PDB file of C-alpha atoms in Angstrom:
ATOM      1  CA  MET J   1     193.871  81.343 188.898  1.00  0.00           C
ATOM      2  CA  LEU J   2     192.194  82.770 185.769  1.00  0.00           C
ATOM      3  CA  LYS J   3     194.654  80.831 183.662  1.00  0.00           C
ATOM      4  CA  ASN J   4     193.487  77.661 185.426  1.00  0.00           C
ATOM      5  CA  LEU J   5     189.858  78.688 184.757  1.00  0.00           C
ATOM      6  CA  ALA J   6     190.579  79.212 181.050  1.00  0.00           C
ATOM      7  CA  THR J   7     192.359  75.856 180.814  1.00  0.00           C
ATOM      8  CA  GLN J   8     189.439  74.065 182.476  1.00  0.00           C
ATOM      9  CA  PHE J   9     187.008  75.912 180.200  1.00  0.00           C
ATOM     10  CA  LEU J  10     188.853  74.864 177.034  1.00  0.00           C
ATOM     11  CA  ARG J  11     189.073  71.243 178.226  1.00  0.00           C
ATOM     12  CA  LEU J  12     185.339  71.188 178.966  1.00  0.00           C
ATOM     13  CA  LYS J  13     184.540  72.706 175.598  1.00  0.00           C
ATOM     14  CA  LYS J  14     186.707  70.156 173.774  1.00  0.00           C
ATOM     15  CA  ASP J  15     185.409  67.200 175.774  1.00  0.00           C
ATOM     16  CA  ALA J  16     181.767  68.277 175.521  1.00  0.00           C
ATOM     17  CA  LYS J  17     182.192  68.503 171.767  1.00  0.00           C
ATOM     18  CA  SER J  18     183.509  64.957 171.510  1.00  0.00           C
ATOM     19  CA  ASN J  19     181.019  63.638 174.115  1.00  0.00           C
ATOM     20  CA  LEU J  20     183.851  62.087 176.109  1.00  0.00           C
ATOM     21  CA  PRO J  21     183.843  61.987 179.882  1.00  0.00           C
ATOM     22  CA  VAL J  22     185.897  64.795 181.312  1.00  0.00           C
ATOM     23  CA  PRO J  23     188.621  63.573 183.664  1.00  0.00           C
ATOM     24  CA  VAL J  24     188.913  66.327 186.249  1.00  0.00           C
ATOM     25  CA  LYS J  25     191.251  66.080 189.202  1.00  0.00           C
ATOM     26  CA  GLY J  26     189.160  65.546 192.312  1.00  0.00           C
ATOM     27  CA  GLY J  27     185.896  64.895 190.451  1.00  0.00           C
ATOM     28  CA  SER J  28     183.842  61.766 190.916  1.00  0.00           C
ATOM     29  CA  LYS J  29     181.959  59.750 188.310  1.00  0.00           C
ATOM     30  CA  ASP J  30     178.605  61.207 189.382  1.00  0.00           C
ATOM     31  CA  THR J  31     179.721  64.831 189.561  1.00  0.00           C
ATOM     32  CA  PRO J  32     179.003  66.818 186.395  1.00  0.00           C
ATOM     33  CA  PRO J  33     182.245  67.935 184.709  1.00  0.00           C
ATOM     34  CA  ILE J  34     181.413  71.628 185.007  1.00  0.00           C
ATOM     35  CA  ASP J  35     180.888  71.379 188.770  1.00  0.00           C
ATOM     36  CA  SER J  36     184.090  69.353 189.183  1.00  0.00           C
ATOM     37  CA  ALA J  37     186.088  71.932 187.244  1.00  0.00           C
ATOM     38  CA  ILE J  38     184.612  74.782 189.249  1.00  0.00           C
ATOM     39  CA  LYS J  39     185.357  73.049 192.570  1.00  0.00           C
ATOM     40  CA  ASN J  40     189.014  72.918 191.502  1.00  0.00           C
ATOM     41  CA  LEU J  41     189.163  76.677 190.942  1.00  0.00           C
ATOM     42  CA  GLY J  42     189.673  77.530 194.585  1.00  0.00           C
ATOM     43  CA  ASN J  43     188.988  81.087 195.743  1.00  0.00           C
ATOM     44  CA  VAL J  44     187.410  82.555 192.597  1.00  0.00           C
ATOM     45  CA  PRO J  45     184.641  85.083 193.328  1.00  0.00           C
ATOM     46  CA  VAL J  46     181.082  83.718 193.037  1.00  0.00           C
ATOM     47  CA  PRO J  47     179.969  86.025 190.174  1.00  0.00           C
ATOM     48  CA  ILE J  48     182.894  84.796 188.075  1.00  0.00           C
ATOM     49  CA  VAL J  49     182.071  81.188 188.880  1.00  0.00           C
ATOM     50  CA  ASP J  50     178.411  81.788 187.992  1.00  0.00           C
ATOM     51  CA  GLY J  51     179.462  83.486 184.762  1.00  0.00           C
ATOM     52  CA  VAL J  52     181.728  80.582 183.849  1.00  0.00           C
ATOM     53  CA  LYS J  53     178.903  78.144 184.625  1.00  0.00           C
ATOM     54  CA  GLU J  54     176.560  80.118 182.379  1.00  0.00           C
ATOM     55  CA  VAL J  55     179.075  80.190 179.548  1.00  0.00           C
ATOM     56  CA  LEU J  56     179.782  76.476 179.880  1.00  0.00           C
ATOM     57  CA  ASN J  57     176.065  75.655 180.012  1.00  0.00           C
ATOM     58  CA  GLY J  58     175.552  77.828 176.928  1.00  0.00           C
ATOM     59  CA  ILE J  59     178.310  75.981 175.078  1.00  0.00           C
ATOM     60  CA  THR J  60     176.861  72.627 176.083  1.00  0.00           C
ATOM     61  CA  GLU J  61     173.392  73.693 174.935  1.00  0.00           C
ATOM     62  CA  TYR J  62     174.836  74.984 171.658  1.00  0.00           C
ATOM     63  CA  LEU J  63     176.623  71.694 171.021  1.00  0.00           C
ATOM     64  CA  LYS J  64     173.411  69.757 171.710  1.00  0.00           C
ATOM     65  CA  ILE J  65     171.427  71.955 169.325  1.00  0.00           C
ATOM     66  CA  ALA J  66     174.162  71.695 166.683  1.00  0.00           C
ATOM     67  CA  GLU J  67     174.022  67.891 166.929  1.00  0.00           C
ATOM     68  CA  VAL J  68     170.209  67.876 166.604  1.00  0.00           C
ATOM     69  CA  GLU J  69     170.378  70.161 163.568  1.00  0.00           C
ATOM     70  CA  GLN J  70     173.057  67.970 161.970  1.00  0.00           C
ATOM     71  CA  THR J  71     170.810  64.945 162.490  1.00  0.00           C
ATOM     72  CA  LYS J  72     167.922  66.828 160.870  1.00  0.00           C
ATOM     73  CA  ARG J  73     170.104  67.677 157.870  1.00  0.00           C
ATOM     74  CA  VAL J  74     171.117  64.028 157.496  1.00  0.00           C
ATOM     75  CA  ASP J  75     167.432  63.037 157.645  1.00  0.00           C
ATOM     76  CA  ILE J  76     166.534  65.586 154.968  1.00  0.00           C
ATOM     77  CA  VAL J  77     169.291  64.295 152.693  1.00  0.00           C
ATOM     78  CA  ALA J  78     168.122  60.705 153.230  1.00  0.00           C
ATOM     79  CA  ARG J  79     164.512  61.615 152.377  1.00  0.00           C
ATOM     80  CA  ARG J  80     165.714  63.501 149.306  1.00  0.00           C
ATOM     81  CA  ASP J  81     167.656  60.442 148.149  1.00  0.00           C
ATOM     82  CA  VAL J  82     164.604  58.212 148.626  1.00  0.00           C
ATOM     83  CA  ALA J  83     162.395  60.639 146.662  1.00  0.00           C
ATOM     84  CA  LEU J  84     164.950  60.843 143.843  1.00  0.00           C
ATOM     85  CA  GLN J  85     165.175  57.058 143.699  1.00  0.00           C
ATOM     86  CA  GLN J  86     161.387  56.830 143.483  1.00  0.00           C
ATOM     87  CA  LEU J  87     161.419  59.320 140.598  1.00  0.00           C
ATOM     88  CA  HIS J  88     164.090  57.296 138.799  1.00  0.00           C
ATOM     89  CA  ASN J  89     162.085  54.104 139.331  1.00  0.00           C
ATOM     90  CA  GLN J  90     158.899  55.752 138.034  1.00  0.00           C
ATOM     91  CA  ARG J  91     160.775  57.043 135.008  1.00  0.00           C
ATOM     92  CA  ALA J  92     162.104  53.562 134.260  1.00  0.00           C
ATOM     93  CA  ALA J  93     158.630  52.045 134.619  1.00  0.00           C
ATOM     94  CA  PHE J  94     157.172  54.776 132.379  1.00  0.00           C
ATOM     95  CA  GLU J  95     159.860  54.162 129.783  1.00  0.00           C
ATOM     96  CA  GLN J  96     159.162  50.411 129.811  1.00  0.00           C
ATOM     97  CA  LEU J  97     155.416  51.031 129.517  1.00  0.00           C
ATOM     98  CA  MET J  98     155.880  53.342 126.548  1.00  0.00           C
ATOM     99  CA  ARG J  99     158.301  50.954 124.840  1.00  0.00           C
ATOM    100  CA  PHE J 100     155.967  47.959 125.261  1.00  0.00           C
ATOM    101  CA  THR J 101     152.886  49.995 124.292  1.00  0.00           C
ATOM    102  CA  PHE J 102     154.416  51.237 121.051  1.00  0.00           C
ATOM    103  CA  GLN J 103     155.945  47.846 120.240  1.00  0.00           C
ATOM    104  CA  GLU J 104     152.546  46.221 120.728  1.00  0.00           C
ATOM    105  CA  ARG J 105     150.860  48.856 118.556  1.00  0.00           C
ATOM    106  CA  ALA J 106     153.497  48.365 115.842  1.00  0.00           C
ATOM    107  CA  VAL J 107     152.964  44.587 115.853  1.00  0.00           C
ATOM    108  CA  VAL J 108     149.167  44.968 115.702  1.00  0.00           C
ATOM    109  CA  LEU J 109     149.338  47.502 112.866  1.00  0.00           C
ATOM    110  CA  GLN J 110     151.823  45.351 110.930  1.00  0.00           C
ATOM    111  CA  LYS J 111     149.519  42.303 111.210  1.00  0.00           C
ATOM    112  CA  GLN J 112     146.575  44.394 110.056  1.00  0.00           C
ATOM    113  CA  LEU J 113     148.606  45.645 107.081  1.00  0.00           C
ATOM    114  CA  ASP J 114     149.516  42.031 106.233  1.00  0.00           C
ATOM    115  CA  THR J 115     145.826  41.086 106.465  1.00  0.00           C
ATOM    116  CA  LEU J 116     144.902  44.088 104.286  1.00  0.00           C
ATOM    117  CA  ASP J 117     147.495  43.055 101.671  1.00  0.00           C
ATOM    118  CA  PHE J 118     146.188  39.476 101.710  1.00  0.00           C
ATOM    119  CA  ALA J 119     142.536  40.607 101.450  1.00  0.00           C
ATOM    120  CA  MET J 120     143.333  43.001  98.585  1.00  0.00           C
ATOM    121  CA  ALA J 121     145.194  40.270  96.726  1.00  0.00           C
ATOM    122  CA  ASN J 122     142.152  37.974  97.080  1.00  0.00           C
ATOM    123  CA  GLY J 123     139.542  40.700  96.529  1.00  0.00           C
ATOM    124  CA  ASN J 124     137.851  40.056  99.881  1.00  0.00           C
ATOM    125  CA  VAL J 125     136.062  43.357 100.597  1.00  0.00           C
ATOM    126  CA  GLU J 126     134.778  42.330 104.040  1.00  0.00           C
ATOM    127  CA  VAL J 127     138.275  41.489 105.285  1.00  0.00           C
ATOM    128  CA  ILE J 128     139.611  44.744 103.769  1.00  0.00           C
ATOM    129  CA  LYS J 129     136.970  46.696 105.677  1.00  0.00           C
ATOM    130  CA  ALA J 130     137.702  44.785 108.920  1.00  0.00           C
ATOM    131  CA  ALA J 131     141.474  45.372 108.563  1.00  0.00           C
ATOM    132  CA  LEU J 132     140.985  49.093 107.912  1.00  0.00           C
ATOM    133  CA  ASP J 133     138.538  49.411 110.844  1.00  0.00           C
ATOM    134  CA  GLY J 134     141.049  47.658 113.108  1.00  0.00           C
ATOM    135  CA  MET J 135     143.855  49.969 111.997  1.00  0.00           C
ATOM    136  CA  VAL J 136     141.712  53.060 112.584  1.00  0.00           C
ATOM    137  CA  SER J 137     140.764  51.750 116.023  1.00  0.00           C
ATOM    138  CA  VAL J 138     144.411  51.254 117.009  1.00  0.00           C
ATOM    139  CA  ILE J 139     145.411  54.662 115.664  1.00  0.00           C
ATOM    140  CA  GLN J 140     142.524  56.460 117.405  1.00  0.00           C
ATOM    141  CA  THR J 141     143.301  54.859 120.760  1.00  0.00           C
ATOM    142  CA  SER J 142     145.719  57.028 122.696  1.00  0.00           C
ATOM    143  CA  PRO J 143     148.720  55.212 124.121  1.00  0.00           C
ATOM    144  CA  PHE J 144     148.878  57.949 126.742  1.00  0.00           C
ATOM    145  CA  LYS J 145     145.674  56.654 128.329  1.00  0.00           C
ATOM    146  CA  ASN J 146     147.841  53.819 129.656  1.00  0.00           C
ATOM    147  CA  VAL J 147     150.238  56.418 131.059  1.00  0.00           C
ATOM    148  CA  GLN J 148     147.443  58.052 133.066  1.00  0.00           C
ATOM    149  CA  GLU J 149     146.421  54.657 134.410  1.00  0.00           C
ATOM    150  CA  MET J 150     150.028  53.902 135.287  1.00  0.00           C
ATOM    151  CA  GLN J 151     150.468  57.229 137.101  1.00  0.00           C
ATOM    152  CA  ALA J 152     147.375  56.513 139.165  1.00  0.00           C
ATOM    153  CA  ALA J 153     148.673  53.024 139.924  1.00  0.00           C
ATOM    154  CA  LEU J 154     152.131  54.308 140.893  1.00  0.00           C
ATOM    155  CA  GLY J 155     150.471  56.510 143.497  1.00  0.00           C
ATOM    156  CA  SER J 156     148.934  53.428 145.098  1.00  0.00           C
ATOM    157  CA  LYS J 157     150.754  51.572 147.876  1.00  0.00           C
ATOM    158  CA  ASP J 158     149.661  48.231 146.416  1.00  0.00           C
ATOM    159  CA  PHE J 159     151.089  48.858 142.917  1.00  0.00           C
ATOM    160  CA  VAL J 160     153.067  45.972 141.424  1.00  0.00           C
ATOM    161  CA  VAL J 161     154.607  46.019 137.945  1.00  0.00           C
ATOM    162  CA  ARG J 162     153.964  42.799 136.069  1.00  0.00           C
ATOM    163  CA  LEU J 163     155.871  42.440 132.839  1.00  0.00           C
ATOM    164  CA  GLU J 164     154.553  39.476 130.913  1.00  0.00           C
TER     165      GLU J 164
END
């Protein structure tokens, strides 16, 4: 009789773990598997039956909690992946911003140097002064000001990168 109880217990544990219906001899569709298994035990003393019920209910509860915790872990991993992707996207946008900012500054400074060379060759003092003032203005302007603006924009839900 105890051997039968142990066999039923192991079947219930296995079937509860896989969430499959437990086919128990004599059980109906509406009867919970634990009750069906216990009905098949025959003349087992009530305290043993109650103990088996408690153990089986504990196993079922454990399996439910384990499934919930597994789902939570999957959710945490998914949120981590989303956050990492956002960081990668922000890094790529930052890199593009820095590349374009420094390319633009290089082009502007090169044009001002060309203008300075032309003005010096022609002796035009006003154009020399304007070219030098423009170069100083570009050099004094921090390219990292754009980075701060971009970081603020990236924090906004409405942020859209427009590369023109």
